[in-house]
Amino acid sequence: MSEKIKVGILGYGNLGRGAELAISEQPDMELVAIFSRRGPVETVGKNVKSLHIDDATDYVDKIDVMILCGGSATDLPEQTPAFARLFNTVDSYDTHALIPEYFESVDKVSQASGKLNIISVGWDPGLFAINRVMSEAVLYKGKTYTFWGKGLSQGHSDAVRRVEGVKAGVQYTLPSDEAMDEVRSGENPDISKSDGHKRECYVVLEEDADPKVVEKTIKTMPNYFDEYDTTVHFITEEELERDHNKMPHGGFVIHSGQTGTENNNQIIEYSLKLDSNPEFTASVLVAYARAAHRLSKEGQKGAKTVYDIGPGYIHPKSPAELRKGYL
Amino acid sequence: MSEKIKVGILGYGNLGRGAELAISEQPDMELVAIFSRRGPVETVGKNVKSLHIDDATDYVDKIDVMILCGGSATDLPEQTPAFARLFNTVDSYDTHALIPEYFESVDKVSQASGKLNIISVGWDPGLFAINRVMSEAVLYKGKTYTFWGKGLSQGHSDAVRRVEGVKAGVQYTLPSDEAMDEVRSGENPDISKSDGHKRECYVVLEEDADPKVVEKTIKTMPNYFDEYDTTVHFITEEELERDHNKMPHGGFVIHSGQTGTENNNQIIEYSLKLDSNPEFTASVLVAYARAAHRLSKEGQKGAKTVYDIGPGYIHPKSPAELRKGYL
């Protein structure tokens, strides 16, 4: 039995907690410590070491990979280049438009430090991105569609809650079944984001509120709802707490391609149905932490993305075991 | 514009023809020649060079990657080690149980020759195998299911045609919707191959045949049909020719995992719906031919599988372009 991979977690919100739980399921990893700006935090597991972020520098020789669980807006652009000097890392940077410059800023550091740093890991970017690229590579003549949901949208839930007469509420984005069926038929239609998605709101009313007025205000809200097929359900506070307390998400990547002289339809579809978005994203990060450690041990360095990494590197078994049992 | 990748095809059945067509769709490849044991063959495209297999040795310096399109039973175990001495190759070896020894026999040759040889490429083994390994790596606590179909089964079609009173016919294997829904619910059921699949036969009767007798003979045929939910449709010869002249296939890899203290269900699903099985498999081979060429140019050598290869290597665009446009 080879030595376990020593993992650290930096940042302890929903994603950090998910990473803690995912590491505990792995046969070949041990969690060394959790680091937070808040100092020691209350962890899910017992006997988990929790320290202030400033103590991380003492762990350079005790941690093989640091999982960076901060946010993309302000944490990661600062933390990843700083920690890539000291540690192999994985992160979930997801500001799509800024990924190229983020990659450069991390790569510059890790080329000098000799560390291996995998950026933008998760499901989108991440697993969805892999499927978009592989499908297009295999069926070059074709079109790729991404649908999101069923997923809880924070921004749209906030918008619903700002409506007068709304006491509490949540909003889910759902893919349109009709649009997906059209794509699956191989017709390669043009589909706008609003044609491809529906919105569902679950709303608790203030006592004196008029449901008709609230429903109309939501459905006609510009930018948020007016262009979408929107449904508003009125529920009680108890129902909201009981049925809408999770953070589900998911989606579909569908590639419709054509091959041969007869233009045969070939459909590749990848989908996720997640009861907990942060726990799943954290699970992807933890699997890629394994890859960061293995690639670093092979002598590789620099910033990497999921595109650079062979699928076998994220699985605990060896290449020979995978060839025997999974190919 | 960089130089195009020079590709050869060895073997010219359905798979070889599919490879010829797939190469013609690629922006960065050119087909140098097709080699066949039969000598020059009639190709789909015009102006395609077609030669006897013995002429391949003259093309060692003119071909970057040779796509081996022979069968797994007898062609590839002999051809791949022989041609790995001379060329980078990709092949679709799919005798699952013998893959480890096949890998060793190829790797031994290519470690000495310095060539890069990717084995067992296609969709199963291949894309399905990638999804099994990645899903299990991400959701280690969980279970992976594979369903095949709707697909034309050659062996079962032959069995149907041997029944007395059957003039012609085909058999399709289909996944059971009930079994798939059970899996998607996150219950992690045990499902046998016969519980998970149904069989559908389309049969043209001889003039004097009794449909009741034929149907019963098919449905009770041991090993082939007796354990399955089997449906028999009687059709005319014209309908058979019009509606059943393609080679469709496909299937589903569904991984049902659980995360966190609340055992949240997380479902990953990958599926293929293929109007032409050989054209799709050939398209996967052609994409991995690109990876073989790139890895060889990087100085790598030896036998590889899809597990070793980063997804970006199979796409014509550069890593920087992929990070910008697809992540």
XYZ file of C-alpha atoms in Angstrom:
654
model
C 0.000 0.000 0.000
C 1.561 3.249 -1.102
C 1.518 6.368 1.030
C -1.660 8.422 1.072
C -1.875 11.740 -0.742
C -1.734 14.562 1.806
C -4.370 17.171 1.053
C -5.094 20.622 2.475
C -8.231 22.737 2.077
C -8.050 26.530 1.844
C -11.367 28.295 2.390
C -14.258 26.790 4.309
C -17.647 27.679 2.869
C -20.014 25.234 1.143
C -17.271 24.167 -1.273
C -14.682 23.614 1.469
C -17.130 21.550 3.495
C -17.912 19.489 0.383
C -14.194 18.917 -0.166
C -13.754 17.760 3.438
C -16.534 15.192 2.971
C -15.275 14.047 -0.446
C -11.726 13.494 0.835
C -13.085 11.289 3.625
C -14.566 8.945 0.956
C -11.280 8.492 -0.906
C -9.213 5.355 -0.337
C -5.885 7.051 -1.031
C -6.111 10.507 0.555
C -5.771 12.058 3.957
C -6.876 15.531 4.989
C -3.979 17.287 6.731
C -5.634 20.566 7.655
C -8.263 23.163 6.767
C -7.114 26.787 6.502
C -9.469 29.739 6.766
C -9.200 33.529 6.983
C -11.501 33.254 9.997
C -8.912 31.149 11.828
C -9.992 27.794 13.298
C -13.530 26.848 12.165
C -16.055 24.254 13.213
C -15.497 21.344 10.807
C -17.952 18.610 9.798
C -15.612 15.806 10.804
C -14.156 15.286 14.219
C -10.382 15.369 14.722
C -9.913 17.602 11.680
C -7.154 20.179 12.114
C -8.376 23.710 11.452
C -5.980 26.669 11.279
C -5.671 30.296 10.263
C -4.707 30.874 6.643
C -1.414 32.454 7.747
C -0.296 29.095 9.155
C -0.367 27.485 5.689
C 3.269 28.402 5.011
C 4.310 26.021 7.805
C 2.748 23.156 5.839
C 4.727 23.407 2.613
C 6.451 20.066 3.288
C 3.415 18.396 4.843
C 0.848 18.873 2.086
C 1.015 17.362 -1.440
C -1.924 19.326 -2.870
C -3.892 22.314 -1.619
C -7.531 22.514 -2.715
C -8.463 26.180 -3.091
C -12.130 26.612 -2.191
C -12.447 30.402 -2.393
C -14.698 32.342 -4.757
C -13.862 33.448 -8.290
C -14.701 37.134 -7.824
C -11.979 38.180 -5.401
C -10.439 35.183 -3.548
C -8.924 33.043 -6.282
C -7.364 35.754 -8.497
C -5.297 36.696 -5.456
C -4.898 33.362 -3.636
C -4.009 31.050 -6.522
C -0.945 32.942 -7.769
C 0.158 33.404 -4.137
C -0.207 29.745 -3.197
C 1.127 28.410 -6.522
C 4.515 29.573 -5.259
C 4.321 27.049 -2.444
C 1.887 24.257 -3.296
C 0.432 22.120 -6.039
C -3.165 23.354 -6.214
C -6.582 22.801 -7.772
C -9.254 25.491 -7.940
C -12.713 26.100 -9.407
C -12.162 29.496 -11.052
C -15.290 29.988 -13.165
C -15.303 33.516 -14.586
C -15.288 32.130 -18.142
C -14.278 35.337 -19.945
C -11.221 35.890 -17.753
C -9.868 32.321 -17.746
C -7.074 33.000 -20.312
C -5.490 35.804 -18.268
C -6.058 33.896 -15.015
C -4.245 30.928 -16.572
C -1.312 33.142 -17.579
C -1.022 34.717 -14.129
C -0.931 31.293 -12.452
C 1.347 29.689 -15.052
C 3.936 32.445 -14.705
C 4.225 31.684 -10.988
C 4.222 27.918 -11.250
C 6.725 27.738 -14.091
C 9.116 29.467 -11.687
C 8.121 27.571 -8.534
C 7.965 24.195 -10.263
C 4.509 23.480 -8.871
C 1.566 21.943 -10.730
C -1.614 24.000 -10.618
C -4.884 22.867 -12.178
C -7.326 25.733 -12.716
C -11.056 25.960 -13.447
C -12.051 22.497 -12.246
C -15.683 21.604 -11.546
C -18.550 20.801 -13.869
C -18.885 24.059 -15.822
C -16.075 24.851 -16.380
C -14.789 21.286 -15.999
C -16.741 18.186 -16.977
C -19.045 20.094 -19.345
C -16.024 21.700 -20.975
C -14.447 18.278 -21.557
C -17.607 17.047 -23.225
C -17.909 20.094 -25.468
C -14.350 19.654 -26.725
C -14.380 15.879 -27.106
C -17.736 15.827 -28.884
C -16.687 18.508 -31.336
C -13.366 16.755 -31.952
C -15.106 13.474 -32.773
C -17.979 14.968 -34.788
C -16.406 18.031 -36.342
C -19.412 18.588 -38.556
C -22.052 19.332 -35.929
C -23.259 21.670 -33.232
C -22.965 21.686 -29.436
C -25.746 22.848 -27.120
C -25.583 23.471 -23.366
C -28.709 23.539 -21.212
C -28.614 24.326 -17.498
C -30.864 23.038 -14.745
C -32.838 22.077 -12.926
C -30.892 24.513 -10.806
C -31.386 26.965 -8.009
C -30.375 30.422 -9.229
C -29.174 32.772 -6.505
C -29.490 35.947 -8.569
C -33.012 35.194 -9.749
C -34.127 34.096 -6.273
C -32.932 37.449 -4.954
C -34.906 39.228 -7.687
C -38.094 37.367 -6.714
C -37.602 38.224 -3.045
C -37.312 41.933 -3.853
C -40.863 41.978 -5.288
C -43.397 43.755 -3.065
C -45.665 41.259 -1.328
C -43.106 38.431 -1.416
C -42.040 37.218 2.003
C -39.663 34.495 0.831
C -38.976 32.455 -2.292
C -36.630 30.608 -4.597
C -36.202 30.396 -8.353
C -35.190 27.369 -10.412
C -33.921 27.462 -13.982
C -34.993 24.456 -16.072
C -34.096 23.375 -19.572
C -36.992 23.373 -22.021
C -37.957 19.797 -22.904
C -39.188 20.946 -26.305
C -35.870 22.619 -27.132
C -33.883 19.561 -26.017
C -36.059 17.224 -28.075
C -35.534 19.443 -31.106
C -31.765 19.218 -30.585
C -31.899 15.460 -30.076
C -33.726 15.053 -33.382
C -30.546 16.115 -35.186
C -32.043 19.232 -36.772
C -29.312 21.542 -35.390
C -31.740 24.401 -34.654
C -30.757 27.893 -33.479
C -31.865 28.189 -29.861
C -31.546 31.336 -27.757
C -30.919 31.062 -24.025
C -34.534 32.111 -23.331
C -35.973 29.621 -25.837
C -33.912 26.849 -24.283
C -34.835 27.486 -20.665
C -37.844 27.955 -18.398
C -38.060 29.580 -14.974
C -40.016 28.316 -11.970
C -40.601 30.392 -8.861
C -41.790 29.133 -5.465
C -43.088 32.074 -3.497
C -44.342 32.652 0.059
C -46.643 35.701 0.123
C -46.892 38.410 2.747
C -50.234 38.203 4.524
C -51.964 41.011 2.661
C -50.383 40.482 -0.752
C -52.393 39.926 -3.936
C -51.116 36.795 -5.696
C -52.246 38.056 -9.120
C -50.231 41.250 -8.751
C -47.150 39.427 -7.460
C -47.315 36.877 -10.262
C -47.612 39.591 -12.900
C -44.781 41.649 -11.394
C -42.466 38.632 -11.459
C -43.398 37.463 -14.946
C -42.912 40.884 -16.523
C -39.657 41.785 -14.737
C -37.222 42.947 -17.442
C -33.907 41.097 -17.936
C -34.844 38.475 -15.363
C -38.162 36.979 -16.425
C -39.925 38.832 -19.243
C -38.300 36.844 -22.067
C -38.766 33.470 -20.382
C -41.569 30.971 -19.971
C -42.056 31.607 -16.236
C -44.271 29.763 -13.766
C -45.063 31.083 -10.276
C -46.165 28.677 -7.527
C -47.448 29.992 -4.198
C -46.514 27.876 -1.214
C -46.445 28.086 2.568
C -43.406 28.914 4.659
C -43.350 25.303 5.888
C -43.318 23.967 2.328
C -40.483 26.309 1.415
C -38.389 25.080 4.320
C -39.225 21.433 3.762
C -39.013 21.151 -0.031
C -36.618 23.889 -1.108
C -33.696 23.787 1.306
C -31.167 22.133 -1.009
C -28.893 23.517 -3.703
C -29.682 21.302 -6.689
C -28.202 21.937 -10.102
C -27.198 20.187 -13.265
C -27.583 20.430 -16.981
C -27.021 18.896 -20.386
C -24.335 19.104 -23.063
C -25.784 17.755 -26.291
C -23.732 17.504 -29.460
C -25.552 16.727 -32.669
C -23.227 15.707 -35.487
C -23.529 14.259 -38.962
C -21.258 11.761 -40.657
C -20.794 10.117 -44.023
C -22.261 10.597 -47.450
C -25.805 10.073 -46.112
C -25.431 12.628 -43.287
C -26.196 10.073 -40.601
C -27.218 11.690 -37.311
C -24.958 10.996 -34.341
C -26.020 12.375 -30.956
C -23.691 12.595 -27.926
C -25.372 13.632 -24.692
C -23.867 14.275 -21.260
C -25.964 15.285 -18.294
C -25.741 15.914 -14.575
C -28.574 15.798 -12.066
C -27.185 17.042 -8.784
C -28.943 17.213 -5.440
C -26.058 19.273 -4.093
C -24.125 21.513 -6.439
C -21.319 22.446 -3.980
C -20.767 18.835 -2.849
C -20.486 17.696 -6.468
C -18.145 20.504 -7.519
C -15.989 19.720 -4.477
C -15.917 16.031 -5.484
C -14.547 16.991 -8.901
C -11.881 19.177 -7.263
C -10.813 16.332 -4.990
C -10.463 13.902 -7.933
C -8.293 16.415 -9.816
C -6.184 16.967 -6.682
C -5.064 13.368 -7.260
C -4.046 14.273 -10.811
C -2.118 17.342 -9.611
C -0.119 15.172 -7.211
C 0.606 12.461 -9.781
C 1.623 14.890 -12.549
C 3.876 16.763 -10.124
C 5.515 13.463 -9.131
C 6.121 12.777 -12.835
C 8.099 16.028 -12.945
C 5.509 18.170 -14.678
C 4.891 21.784 -13.660
C 2.885 24.859 -14.607
C -0.783 25.753 -14.898
C -3.011 23.057 -16.405
C -6.669 22.689 -17.265
C -8.889 19.628 -17.554
C -7.993 19.569 -21.267
C -4.396 18.631 -20.480
C -5.131 15.733 -18.144
C -5.725 12.102 -19.074
C -8.906 10.727 -17.451
C -6.981 7.931 -15.722
C -5.001 10.456 -13.651
C -8.061 11.355 -11.569
C -8.956 7.752 -10.603
C -7.322 6.068 -7.588
C -6.456 2.895 -9.520
C -3.298 2.432 -11.599
C -3.263 2.547 -15.414
C -2.820 -1.268 -15.512
C -5.809 -1.777 -13.198
C -7.924 0.578 -15.302
C -6.992 -1.227 -18.537
C -7.961 -4.521 -16.957
C -11.168 -3.534 -15.223
C -12.679 -0.549 -17.008
C -11.658 -0.418 -20.681
C -1.115 27.654 -41.108
C 0.823 24.657 -39.862
C 1.356 21.568 -41.966
C -1.486 19.051 -42.141
C -1.274 15.727 -40.324
C -0.584 12.969 -42.859
C -2.820 9.991 -42.215
C -2.960 6.480 -43.662
C -5.743 3.902 -43.406
C -5.011 0.193 -43.147
C -8.002 -2.057 -43.838
C -11.001 -1.002 -45.893
C -14.270 -2.396 -44.588
C -17.057 -0.332 -42.971
C -14.628 1.126 -40.448
C -12.018 2.066 -43.064
C -14.662 3.730 -45.207
C -15.890 5.651 -42.142
C -12.322 6.778 -41.439
C -11.894 7.991 -45.012
C -15.052 10.112 -44.686
C -14.130 11.431 -41.215
C -10.654 12.516 -42.343
C -12.194 14.488 -45.193
C -14.147 16.570 -42.599
C -11.050 17.519 -40.591
C -9.464 20.932 -41.089
C -5.937 19.761 -40.232
C -5.561 16.298 -41.823
C -4.852 14.853 -45.203
C -5.362 11.247 -46.273
C -2.163 9.968 -47.872
C -3.250 6.455 -48.862
C -5.492 3.503 -48.088
C -3.829 0.090 -47.774
C -5.707 -3.175 -48.130
C -4.851 -6.872 -48.336
C -7.035 -6.939 -51.443
C -4.720 -4.454 -53.150
C -6.214 -1.291 -54.683
C -9.893 -0.896 -53.722
C -12.739 1.291 -54.871
C -12.731 4.229 -52.456
C -15.612 6.550 -51.572
C -13.678 9.691 -52.459
C -12.158 10.444 -55.817
C -8.398 10.939 -56.148
C -7.721 8.772 -53.091
C -4.594 6.651 -53.404
C -5.311 2.967 -52.769
C -2.499 0.409 -52.485
C -1.693 -3.126 -51.450
C -0.823 -3.572 -47.778
C 2.726 -4.632 -48.732
C 3.375 -1.138 -50.081
C 2.910 0.430 -46.620
C 6.600 0.080 -45.774
C 7.406 2.590 -48.518
C 5.328 5.170 -46.641
C 7.172 5.226 -43.321
C 8.397 8.785 -43.940
C 5.219 9.971 -45.653
C 2.620 9.114 -42.994
C 2.401 10.618 -39.481
C -0.269 8.217 -38.171
C -1.696 4.981 -39.518
C -5.315 4.223 -38.579
C -5.690 0.457 -38.238
C -9.204 -0.522 -39.308
C -8.951 -4.311 -39.101
C -11.001 -6.583 -36.831
C -10.169 -7.562 -33.273
C -10.439 -11.324 -33.756
C -7.477 -11.932 -36.045
C -6.329 -8.736 -37.826
C -5.268 -6.397 -35.034
C -3.410 -8.850 -32.750
C -1.088 -9.464 -35.699
C -1.121 -6.099 -37.493
C -0.716 -3.682 -34.584
C 2.549 -5.096 -33.183
C 3.870 -5.381 -36.764
C 2.995 -1.817 -37.732
C 3.967 -0.306 -34.346
C 7.545 -0.950 -35.449
C 7.096 1.536 -38.293
C 4.232 3.928 -37.554
C 2.337 5.808 -34.888
C -1.037 4.043 -34.881
C -4.555 4.071 -33.487
C -6.803 1.005 -33.428
C -10.188 -0.122 -32.119
C -9.216 -3.413 -30.440
C -12.327 -4.384 -28.462
C -11.876 -7.876 -27.037
C -12.226 -6.525 -23.494
C -10.825 -9.516 -21.632
C -7.624 -9.603 -23.680
C -6.822 -5.878 -23.631
C -4.077 -6.132 -20.940
C -2.004 -8.654 -22.916
C -2.700 -6.847 -26.182
C -1.438 -3.632 -24.553
C 1.760 -5.394 -23.417
C 2.449 -6.887 -26.836
C 2.091 -3.491 -28.518
C 3.975 -1.570 -25.816
C 6.967 -3.900 -26.040
C 7.319 -3.090 -29.733
C 6.729 0.642 -29.483
C 9.047 1.187 -26.535
C 11.787 -0.155 -28.823
C 10.662 1.562 -32.013
C 9.902 4.884 -30.303
C 6.455 5.066 -31.876
C 3.221 6.128 -30.152
C 0.401 3.618 -30.407
C -3.081 4.236 -29.001
C -5.084 1.043 -28.570
C -8.763 0.235 -28.004
C -10.212 3.513 -29.264
C -13.904 3.860 -30.135
C -16.967 4.215 -27.955
C -16.910 0.944 -25.992
C -14.015 0.572 -25.305
C -13.286 4.269 -25.630
C -15.720 7.052 -24.765
C -17.819 4.816 -22.503
C -14.663 3.678 -20.716
C -13.645 7.297 -20.082
C -17.033 8.036 -18.570
C -16.967 4.966 -16.327
C -13.579 5.921 -14.905
C -14.186 9.658 -14.531
C -17.608 9.192 -12.913
C -16.269 6.701 -10.411
C -13.288 8.934 -9.648
C -15.542 11.908 -8.917
C -18.248 9.986 -7.035
C -16.298 7.195 -5.411
C -19.288 6.175 -3.333
C -21.660 5.056 -6.073
C -22.382 2.570 -8.815
C -21.907 2.617 -12.591
C -24.381 1.061 -15.031
C -23.957 0.491 -18.758
C -26.931 -0.039 -21.065
C -26.541 -0.783 -24.759
C -28.836 0.159 -27.636
C -30.831 0.825 -29.529
C -28.458 -1.291 -31.535
C -28.466 -3.765 -34.361
C -27.011 -7.040 -33.084
C -25.351 -9.160 -35.743
C -25.312 -12.366 -33.690
C -28.948 -12.148 -32.677
C -30.051 -11.186 -36.186
C -28.321 -14.326 -37.456
C -30.148 -16.394 -34.813
C -33.513 -15.020 -35.932
C -32.750 -15.755 -39.580
C -31.963 -19.389 -38.758
C -35.527 -19.971 -37.479
C -37.671 -22.084 -39.822
C -40.206 -19.935 -41.656
C -38.089 -16.774 -41.448
C -37.090 -15.397 -44.820
C -35.178 -12.367 -43.535
C -34.925 -10.259 -40.413
C -32.978 -8.129 -38.001
C -32.745 -7.865 -34.227
C -32.276 -4.732 -32.129
C -31.168 -4.658 -28.501
C -32.769 -1.869 -26.488
C -32.200 -0.662 -22.947
C -35.176 -1.112 -20.637
C -36.706 2.285 -19.815
C -37.915 0.936 -16.471
C -34.418 -0.221 -15.486
C -32.871 3.088 -16.520
C -35.452 5.076 -14.563
C -34.744 2.947 -11.507
C -31.033 3.728 -11.853
C -31.697 7.449 -12.392
C -33.713 7.555 -9.156
C -30.497 6.956 -7.194
C -31.589 3.649 -5.675
C -28.468 1.781 -6.912
C -30.416 -1.403 -7.772
C -28.877 -4.693 -8.893
C -29.766 -5.133 -12.555
C -28.902 -8.192 -14.629
C -28.155 -7.826 -18.326
C -31.527 -9.400 -19.180
C -33.431 -7.136 -16.759
C -31.742 -4.106 -18.218
C -32.382 -4.863 -21.880
C -35.176 -5.753 -24.273
C -34.998 -7.353 -27.694
C -36.985 -6.379 -30.782
C -37.122 -8.513 -33.925
C -38.320 -7.410 -37.357
C -39.102 -10.502 -39.383
C -40.089 -11.228 -42.982
C -41.921 -14.589 -43.150
C -41.647 -17.287 -45.797
C -44.885 -17.569 -47.734
C -46.293 -20.599 -45.943
C -44.953 -19.865 -42.454
C -47.165 -19.631 -39.361
C -46.435 -16.351 -37.547
C -47.515 -17.780 -34.174
C -45.032 -20.654 -34.444
C -42.197 -18.396 -35.598
C -42.849 -15.909 -32.799
C -42.868 -18.655 -30.181
C -39.695 -20.258 -31.543
C -37.857 -16.944 -31.392
C -39.113 -15.937 -27.940
C -38.191 -19.257 -26.344
C -34.761 -19.650 -27.968
C -32.331 -20.479 -25.171
C -29.351 -18.148 -24.517
C -30.534 -15.694 -27.148
C -34.085 -14.702 -26.230
C -35.687 -16.789 -23.489
C -34.499 -14.610 -20.606
C -35.373 -11.337 -22.322
C -38.496 -9.281 -22.867
C -38.704 -9.956 -26.614
C -41.053 -8.444 -29.184
C -41.485 -9.838 -32.703
C -42.806 -7.599 -35.502
C -43.739 -9.069 -38.880
C -42.977 -6.818 -41.800
C -42.714 -7.005 -45.579
C -39.514 -7.372 -47.532
C -39.938 -3.797 -48.777
C -40.238 -2.486 -45.210
C -37.136 -4.385 -44.175
C -35.121 -2.853 -46.986
C -36.500 0.639 -46.475
C -36.487 0.918 -42.660
C -33.768 -1.446 -41.478
C -30.810 -0.923 -43.789
C -28.631 1.078 -41.349
C -26.326 0.023 -38.569
C -27.556 2.078 -35.605
C -26.163 1.642 -32.135
C -25.570 3.512 -28.929
C -26.100 3.205 -25.235
C -25.926 4.793 -21.822
C -23.363 4.980 -19.030
C -25.142 6.086 -15.864
C -23.302 6.632 -12.610
C -25.366 7.115 -9.499
C -23.350 8.455 -6.581
C -24.019 9.840 -3.140
C -22.224 12.649 -1.330
C -22.187 14.331 2.044
C -23.721 13.605 5.384
C -27.231 13.599 3.883
C -26.340 11.154 1.092
C -27.356 13.565 -1.629
C -27.971 11.834 -4.962
C -25.717 12.872 -7.820
C -26.397 11.360 -11.247
C -23.936 11.501 -14.166
C -25.285 10.232 -17.472
C -23.545 9.835 -20.822
C -25.326 8.537 -23.879
C -24.833 7.956 -27.582
C -27.538 7.653 -30.216
C -25.819 6.645 -33.428
C -27.391 6.225 -36.847
C -24.168 4.625 -38.054
C -22.029 2.693 -35.611
C -19.007 2.207 -37.941
C -18.953 5.852 -39.048
C -19.014 7.019 -35.436
C -16.321 4.594 -34.274
C -14.171 5.700 -37.209
C -14.704 9.347 -36.210
C -13.369 8.603 -32.730
C -10.323 6.847 -34.236
C -9.590 9.830 -36.473
C -9.748 12.275 -33.515
C -7.318 10.110 -31.542
C -5.010 9.905 -34.564
C -4.478 13.615 -33.964
C -3.488 12.872 -30.351
C -1.064 10.134 -31.457
C 0.688 12.579 -33.777
C 0.864 15.365 -31.175
C 2.114 13.122 -28.367
C 4.738 11.625 -30.679
C 5.904 15.128 -31.611
C 6.236 15.882 -27.880
C 8.676 12.977 -27.664
C 6.361 10.446 -26.047
C 6.346 6.794 -27.077
C 4.784 3.449 -26.199
C 1.280 1.997 -26.078
C -1.392 4.329 -24.702
C -5.093 4.124 -24.011
C -7.767 6.819 -23.816
C -7.060 7.007 -20.075
C -3.622 8.480 -20.718
C -4.673 11.233 -23.088
C -5.853 14.746 -22.191
C -9.120 15.624 -23.956
C -7.562 18.683 -25.604
C -5.134 16.496 -27.592
C -7.936 15.149 -29.794
C -9.310 18.576 -30.811
C -7.822 20.491 -33.754
C -7.542 23.748 -31.805
C -4.583 24.699 -29.591
C -4.707 24.585 -25.764
C -4.847 28.415 -25.658
C -7.764 28.478 -28.110
C -9.598 25.814 -26.098
C -9.107 27.715 -22.841
C -10.482 30.842 -24.472
C -13.430 29.372 -26.346
C -14.556 26.186 -24.623
C -13.692 26.168 -20.907
